[in-house]
Short mmCIF file of C-alpha atoms (C1' of nucleotides) in Angstrom, two decimals:
data_model
loop_
_atom_site.label_atom_id
_atom_site.label_comp_id
_atom_site.label_asym_id
_atom_site.label_seq_id
_atom_site.Cartn_x
_atom_site.Cartn_y
_atom_site.Cartn_z
CA MET A 1 9.27 4.56 24.11
CA THR A 2 12.98 4.03 24.17
CA GLN A 3 12.86 1.99 27.46
CA ALA A 4 10.64 -0.27 25.49
CA LEU A 5 13.09 -0.44 22.97
CA LYS A 6 16.14 -1.62 24.58
CA SER A 7 14.62 -4.37 26.21
CA GLY A 8 13.34 -6.22 23.19
CA GLY A 9 17.42 -5.94 22.84
CA LEU A 10 17.69 -3.09 20.43
CA ARG A 11 20.37 -0.13 20.70
CA MET A 12 19.87 3.31 21.02
CA THR A 13 21.79 5.91 18.82
CA PRO A 14 20.99 9.09 18.55
CA GLN A 15 18.74 8.97 15.64
CA ARG A 16 16.74 7.31 16.50
CA LEU A 17 16.92 8.64 19.65
CA GLU A 18 14.98 11.49 17.57
CA ILE A 19 13.14 9.80 14.45
CA ILE A 20 11.47 8.65 18.15
CA ARG A 21 10.75 11.56 19.21
CA GLU A 22 9.70 13.07 16.27
CA ILE A 23 6.72 10.04 15.69
CA ALA A 24 5.48 10.17 19.05
CA LYS A 25 4.72 13.92 19.44
CA ALA A 26 3.30 13.71 15.58
CA LYS A 27 -0.08 13.80 15.11
CA ASP A 28 -1.10 14.17 11.42
CA HIS A 29 0.30 10.47 10.87
CA PRO A 30 2.60 11.18 8.51
CA ASP A 31 4.44 9.11 6.25
CA ALA A 32 8.43 7.95 5.83
CA ASP A 33 9.26 10.95 4.30
CA VAL A 34 7.73 13.86 6.45
CA ILE A 35 9.41 12.42 9.15
CA LEU A 36 12.79 12.52 7.43
CA ALA A 37 12.43 15.66 6.51
CA ARG A 38 11.29 17.16 10.22
CA VAL A 39 13.74 14.97 12.02
CA ARG A 40 16.78 16.38 8.91
CA GLU A 41 16.49 19.91 10.57
CA ARG A 42 17.99 19.21 13.68
CA VAL A 43 20.02 15.73 11.74
CA PRO A 44 21.05 17.32 9.01
CA MET A 45 22.58 13.65 7.64
CA LEU A 46 19.63 11.37 8.36
CA SER A 47 19.01 8.68 5.11
CA ARG A 48 16.02 7.58 4.80
CA ASP A 49 16.87 3.96 4.96
CA THR A 50 17.45 4.43 8.75
CA VAL A 51 13.72 6.12 8.82
CA TYR A 52 12.13 3.05 7.09
CA ARG A 53 14.10 0.89 9.41
CA THR A 54 13.38 2.60 12.41
CA MET A 55 10.21 2.51 11.66
CA ASP A 56 9.91 -1.11 11.20
CA ALA A 57 10.97 -1.31 14.87
CA LEU A 58 9.10 0.54 16.47
CA VAL A 59 6.04 -1.33 14.91
CA ASP A 60 7.90 -4.71 14.91
CA ALA A 61 7.25 -3.38 19.23
CA GLY A 62 4.63 -2.81 19.05
CA LEU A 63 5.57 0.83 19.66
CA ILE A 64 3.53 2.28 16.83
CA ASN A 65 1.00 1.08 14.20
CA LYS A 66 0.50 1.52 10.60
CA ILE A 67 -1.62 2.83 8.78
CA LEU A 68 -1.73 1.61 4.67
CA MET A 69 -2.52 4.46 2.59
CA PRO A 70 -2.46 4.74 -1.34
CA ARG A 71 0.34 6.80 -2.24
CA ALA A 72 2.40 5.62 0.95
CA THR A 73 2.73 3.54 4.31
CA ARG A 74 1.21 6.14 7.37
CA PHE A 75 2.09 6.03 10.83
CA ASP A 76 0.04 6.76 14.09
CA PRO A 77 1.63 6.82 17.64
CA ASP A 78 -1.62 6.73 19.09
CA ARG A 79 -2.17 3.07 20.81
CA LEU A 80 -5.45 3.66 22.50
CA PRO A 81 -7.85 2.57 20.00
CA HIS A 82 -9.44 5.20 18.29
CA HIS A 83 -10.66 5.11 14.34
CA HIS A 84 -9.64 7.16 11.40
CA PHE A 85 -11.96 9.50 9.09
CA ILE A 86 -9.29 9.44 6.42
CA CYS A 87 -10.22 11.95 3.16
CA GLU A 88 -9.53 10.55 -0.24
CA ARG A 89 -9.26 13.81 -1.54
CA CYS A 90 -6.65 15.16 -0.12
CA GLY A 91 -5.58 11.98 2.53
CA LYS A 92 -5.90 13.99 5.45
CA ILE A 93 -5.91 11.22 8.46
CA VAL A 94 -8.66 12.74 11.66
CA ASP A 95 -8.69 10.95 14.63
CA ILE A 96 -11.61 9.56 16.00
CA ASP A 97 -12.57 8.66 19.05
CA ALA A 98 -13.96 5.56 19.18
CA ASP A 99 -17.56 6.88 21.69
CA THR A 100 -18.13 8.83 18.43
CA VAL A 101 -19.74 6.16 16.47
CA SER A 102 -21.77 4.50 18.05
CA PRO A 103 -21.07 2.11 19.17
CA LEU A 104 -17.63 1.10 19.04
CA PRO A 105 -17.37 -2.32 17.23
CA SER A 106 -17.04 -5.80 19.77
CA VAL A 107 -15.30 -7.73 17.80
CA PRO A 108 -14.39 -10.98 19.83
CA ARG A 109 -10.81 -12.15 20.35
CA MET A 110 -11.39 -15.37 17.92
CA LEU A 111 -13.73 -15.49 15.38
CA ASP A 112 -14.54 -19.26 15.51
CA GLY A 113 -12.90 -21.35 13.02
CA ILE A 114 -10.80 -18.34 11.48
CA GLY A 115 -8.09 -17.05 13.83
CA ASP A 116 -7.66 -14.40 16.93
CA VAL A 117 -8.14 -11.58 16.92
CA ARG A 118 -4.53 -9.18 17.59
CA ALA A 119 -5.97 -5.79 16.12
CA VAL A 120 -9.60 -4.23 15.00
CA HIS A 121 -9.01 -0.74 13.10
CA VAL A 122 -11.71 0.81 11.56
CA HIS A 123 -11.66 3.42 8.13
CA ILE A 124 -13.83 5.28 7.58
CA GLN A 125 -14.25 6.78 4.01
CA GLY A 126 -14.93 10.43 2.86
CA VAL A 127 -14.28 14.14 2.47
CA CYS A 128 -13.16 16.49 4.28
CA HIS A 129 -15.56 19.23 4.76
CA ARG A 130 -12.77 21.86 3.10
CA CYS A 131 -12.17 19.71 -0.01
CA SER A 132 -15.78 18.85 -0.41
CA GLU A 133 -16.00 23.39 -0.16
CA GLY A 134 -12.54 22.66 -3.15
CA HIS A 135 -9.82 24.53 -1.33
CA THR A 136 -8.07 20.63 -1.27
CA GLN A 137 -4.78 21.66 0.06
CA ASP A 138 -3.65 18.79 -1.74
CA GLN A 139 -1.81 17.71 1.60
CA LYS A 140 -0.17 14.96 -0.69
CA ARG A 141 -2.12 14.07 -3.28
CA ALA A 142 -4.06 11.18 -3.34
CA ARG A 143 -4.40 8.03 -5.84
CA SER A 144 -7.96 6.68 -6.59
CA MET B 1 -21.77 -5.18 -14.38
CA THR B 2 -21.20 -5.16 -17.33
CA GLN B 3 -24.19 -2.96 -18.46
CA ALA B 4 -23.05 -0.59 -15.86
CA LEU B 5 -19.25 -0.12 -17.36
CA LYS B 6 -21.82 0.64 -20.49
CA SER B 7 -23.54 4.00 -18.96
CA GLY B 8 -20.19 5.04 -17.05
CA GLY B 9 -19.23 5.74 -20.78
CA LEU B 10 -17.01 2.53 -21.23
CA ARG B 11 -16.15 0.22 -24.32
CA MET B 12 -16.67 -4.19 -23.67
CA THR B 13 -12.90 -5.73 -24.83
CA PRO B 14 -12.63 -9.14 -24.51
CA GLN B 15 -9.72 -8.59 -22.08
CA ARG B 16 -12.42 -6.58 -20.33
CA LEU B 17 -15.13 -9.32 -19.81
CA GLU B 18 -12.62 -11.76 -18.47
CA ILE B 19 -11.21 -9.61 -16.52
CA ILE B 20 -14.97 -8.61 -15.09
CA ARG B 21 -16.01 -12.03 -15.07
CA GLU B 22 -12.38 -13.16 -13.23
CA ILE B 23 -12.87 -11.05 -10.39
CA ALA B 24 -16.73 -11.40 -10.67
CA LYS B 25 -16.35 -14.64 -9.70
CA ALA B 26 -13.41 -13.97 -7.08
CA LYS B 27 -13.76 -15.37 -4.05
CA ASP B 28 -9.65 -14.72 -2.58
CA HIS B 29 -9.78 -11.14 -2.78
CA PRO B 30 -6.81 -11.52 -5.09
CA ASP B 31 -4.32 -9.05 -6.33
CA ALA B 32 -3.82 -7.67 -9.54
CA ASP B 33 -1.29 -10.19 -10.66
CA VAL B 34 -3.05 -13.03 -8.86
CA ILE B 35 -6.33 -11.74 -11.42
CA LEU B 36 -4.38 -11.54 -14.55
CA ALA B 37 -2.89 -15.16 -14.28
CA ARG B 38 -6.60 -16.67 -14.15
CA VAL B 39 -7.60 -14.29 -17.30
CA ARG B 40 -3.97 -15.53 -19.08
CA GLU B 41 -5.80 -19.02 -18.81
CA ARG B 42 -8.53 -18.08 -21.21
CA VAL B 43 -7.00 -15.25 -23.29
CA PRO B 44 -3.13 -15.77 -23.12
CA MET B 45 -2.06 -12.83 -24.46
CA LEU B 46 -3.86 -10.27 -21.82
CA SER B 47 -1.40 -7.13 -20.96
CA ARG B 48 -0.55 -6.78 -17.28
CA ASP B 49 -1.42 -2.83 -17.74
CA THR B 50 -5.26 -3.98 -18.72
CA VAL B 51 -5.58 -5.46 -16.32
CA TYR B 52 -4.63 -1.97 -13.71
CA ARG B 53 -6.39 -0.15 -16.00
CA THR B 54 -9.83 -1.65 -15.19
CA MET B 55 -9.95 -2.75 -11.89
CA ASP B 56 -9.28 1.29 -11.76
CA ALA B 57 -12.68 1.84 -14.33
CA LEU B 58 -14.03 -0.70 -12.26
CA VAL B 59 -13.06 1.45 -8.84
CA ASP B 60 -14.39 4.89 -10.03
CA ALA B 61 -17.56 3.01 -11.04
CA GLY B 62 -18.49 1.49 -7.74
CA LEU B 63 -18.37 -1.85 -8.89
CA ILE B 64 -15.32 -3.46 -6.46
CA ASN B 65 -13.54 -2.39 -3.39
CA LYS B 66 -10.24 -2.06 -3.29
CA ILE B 67 -8.29 -3.62 -0.85
CA LEU B 68 -5.13 -2.38 0.59
CA MET B 69 -1.86 -4.98 1.69
CA PRO B 70 1.19 -4.76 1.83
CA ARG B 71 2.05 -6.38 -0.86
CA ALA B 72 -0.25 -5.31 -2.94
CA THR B 73 -3.95 -4.10 -3.73
CA ARG B 74 -6.63 -6.77 -3.05
CA PHE B 75 -9.52 -6.48 -4.84
CA ASP B 76 -12.82 -7.11 -3.28
CA PRO B 77 -16.15 -8.10 -6.20
CA ASP B 78 -19.21 -7.61 -2.45
CA ARG B 79 -20.10 -4.90 -2.39
CA LEU B 80 -22.47 -5.81 0.25
CA PRO B 81 -21.09 -3.70 3.95
CA HIS B 82 -19.32 -7.32 5.07
CA HIS B 83 -16.26 -6.70 7.29
CA HIS B 84 -12.74 -8.93 7.51
CA PHE B 85 -10.45 -10.96 9.27
CA ILE B 86 -7.06 -10.59 7.95
CA CYS B 87 -4.21 -12.98 8.47
CA GLU B 88 -0.99 -10.99 9.41
CA ARG B 89 1.69 -14.11 8.32
CA CYS B 90 -0.01 -15.73 5.35
CA GLY B 91 -2.86 -12.35 4.29
CA LYS B 92 -5.41 -14.49 3.36
CA ILE B 93 -8.60 -12.13 3.63
CA VAL B 94 -12.47 -13.54 5.06
CA ASP B 95 -15.34 -12.15 5.13
CA ILE B 96 -16.40 -11.63 8.36
CA ASP B 97 -20.90 -11.19 8.51
CA ALA B 98 -21.15 -7.38 9.09
CA ASP B 99 -23.68 -9.07 11.73
CA THR B 100 -20.58 -11.43 13.53
CA VAL B 101 -18.94 -8.87 15.64
CA SER B 102 -21.48 -7.20 17.29
CA PRO B 103 -22.67 -4.56 16.83
CA LEU B 104 -21.81 -3.02 13.25
CA PRO B 105 -20.56 -0.01 13.64
CA SER B 106 -23.43 2.49 13.20
CA VAL B 107 -21.28 5.25 11.94
CA PRO B 108 -23.40 9.20 10.46
CA ARG B 109 -23.76 10.22 7.04
CA MET B 110 -22.06 13.69 8.24
CA LEU B 111 -18.93 13.64 10.77
CA ASP B 112 -19.54 17.81 13.02
CA GLY B 113 -17.09 19.47 11.72
CA ILE B 114 -14.87 16.41 9.67
CA GLY B 115 -16.05 15.19 6.78
CA ASP B 116 -18.53 13.44 4.65
CA VAL B 117 -18.66 9.45 5.32
CA ARG B 118 -18.36 7.15 1.89
CA ALA B 119 -17.62 3.89 3.45
CA VAL B 120 -16.38 2.50 6.57
CA HIS B 121 -14.11 -0.50 6.49
CA VAL B 122 -13.29 -2.51 9.16
CA HIS B 123 -10.33 -4.62 9.21
CA ILE B 124 -10.16 -7.29 12.06
CA GLN B 125 -6.57 -7.96 11.67
CA GLY B 126 -4.83 -11.48 13.54
CA VAL B 127 -3.41 -14.61 12.10
CA CYS B 128 -5.64 -17.56 11.20
CA HIS B 129 -6.01 -20.40 12.52
CA ARG B 130 -3.35 -22.64 9.65
CA CYS B 131 -1.00 -19.91 10.22
CA SER B 132 -1.12 -20.35 14.01
CA GLU B 133 -0.82 -24.10 13.92
CA GLY B 134 2.72 -23.58 11.92
CA HIS B 135 1.23 -24.71 8.49
CA THR B 136 1.44 -21.96 6.53
CA GLN B 137 0.52 -22.40 2.70
CA ASP B 138 2.24 -18.90 2.51
CA GLN B 139 -0.36 -18.25 -0.08
CA LYS B 140 1.01 -15.24 -0.65
CA ARG B 141 4.66 -14.39 1.30
CA ALA B 142 2.77 -10.51 3.87
CA ARG B 143 5.61 -8.78 4.92
CA SER B 144 5.08 -7.33 8.75
"C1'" DT C 1 -14.93 7.76 -38.20
"C1'" DT C 2 -13.78 8.53 -34.00
"C1'" DT C 3 -12.57 8.71 -30.03
"C1'" DT C 4 -11.77 4.60 -25.88
"C1'" DA C 5 -8.81 0.15 -25.19
"C1'" DT C 6 -4.36 -2.64 -26.55
"C1'" DG C 7 0.30 -4.05 -25.60
"C1'" DC C 8 4.64 -2.41 -25.80
"C1'" DA C 9 8.67 -0.15 -23.20
"C1'" DA C 10 10.63 2.45 -19.82
"C1'" DA C 11 9.36 5.39 -15.85
"C1'" DA C 12 7.72 6.58 -11.48
"C1'" DG C 13 7.96 6.02 -6.42
"C1'" DG C 14 7.87 3.70 -2.27
"C1'" DT C 15 10.28 0.41 -0.03
"C1'" DT C 16 14.22 -3.61 0.76
"C1'" DT C 17 18.61 -4.93 0.98
"C1'" DG C 18 24.03 -5.79 0.47
"C1'" DC C 19 28.58 -3.71 1.54
"C1'" DA C 20 31.61 -2.01 4.50
"C1'" DT C 21 32.05 1.56 8.44
"C1'" DC C 22 30.59 3.33 12.47
"C1'" DG C 23 29.10 3.17 17.27
"C1'" DT C 24 26.56 1.36 21.66
"C1'" DT C 25 26.49 -2.32 24.92
"C1'" DA D 1 35.85 -7.43 20.99
"C1'" DA D 2 31.28 -9.23 19.48
"C1'" DC D 3 26.86 -7.72 17.05
"C1'" DG D 4 23.23 -3.89 15.54
"C1'" DA D 5 22.74 0.14 13.60
"C1'" DT D 6 24.39 4.15 9.51
"C1'" DG D 7 24.50 5.10 4.89
"C1'" DC D 8 25.45 4.28 0.26
"C1'" DA D 9 24.00 2.56 -3.97
"C1'" DA D 10 21.45 -0.58 -5.46
"C1'" DA D 11 17.76 -3.65 -6.52
"C1'" DC D 12 12.84 -4.90 -6.13
"C1'" DC D 13 8.09 -4.79 -7.21
"C1'" DT D 14 4.13 -2.86 -7.35
"C1'" DT D 15 1.81 0.79 -10.35
"C1'" DT D 16 1.61 3.86 -13.90
"C1'" DT D 17 2.95 7.00 -18.27
"C1'" DG D 18 4.00 7.64 -23.35
"C1'" DC D 19 2.97 5.95 -27.67
"C1'" DA D 20 1.92 4.07 -32.20
"C1'" DT D 21 -1.42 0.20 -33.29
"C1'" DA D 22 -5.81 -1.96 -32.78
"C1'" DA D 23 -11.09 -1.94 -32.04
"C1'" DA D 24 -15.45 -0.28 -30.45
"C1'" DA D 25 -19.66 2.62 -31.13
#
DNA sequence: TTTTATGCAAAAGGTTTGCATCGTT
DNA sequence: AACGATGCAAACCTTTTGCATAAAA
């Protein structure tokens, strides 16, 4: 990941290194603030701006993906095609293997008369078991 | 649409009537501000708050859908299942018939061990022809 | 008459930006 | 040395909220 950044003319700094490590291993699709909190345990002086700027750089470099959510944008280091189950109560995002929902929508590279396709994201919206059973952890309150 | 609102215990007001008319006929997935501007041509005293509150009510009633986008939330009156092509340059959203991308992802009602499914949204991200040919109208500048 | 909706203004909250300084290359 | 990155603070923008008033039911 750090390699790909450098070849894009970007510089490697201690802050970026720690942020990259954190998002690379994250399995819960954290937002900028969560990443900030986690990295600050090691780098207390890290600023929120730097997190935003680094995430931007990583997205631009195609190394991570954005997931637009009601409260805040979240980030996904997994670039292999997969779907997302999104709980509308607690905001939890669960990766869904593309083969689970059979079959994967095969979108042509080019939609005639419309444009060319860069990526396909399938959002499966619902209510997770934990929430439907009442004990919503309110991981991070999700609006509407 | 107005019927469904009333049966939900909500009241019909001149503002709501005009807002509902506007979103019902909209084919371009407008955001709250665009709806405000359009309705104000007929109802100049309409406030932005009322648009937000009405859209919320319509979404809660299940009459329209939200589409989360970088700049602002957009709204879709078409409740029939379909996909969206989203231009990452100009932000244009084009409806894609579910049959065009063959086949439609058939997501089970219940994902074992995860939760139950309410809705599935397929976002096909790309660049529309107009933008790839250089004359981006910048319909509404889309960030990142 | 009771209760919900409207408008106004202010607040909230996530994200971006200007600027001086610091650190990579 | 040159230029990108960081931190701080302030700005931005969309969306939400408190409150008094107006208007549905």
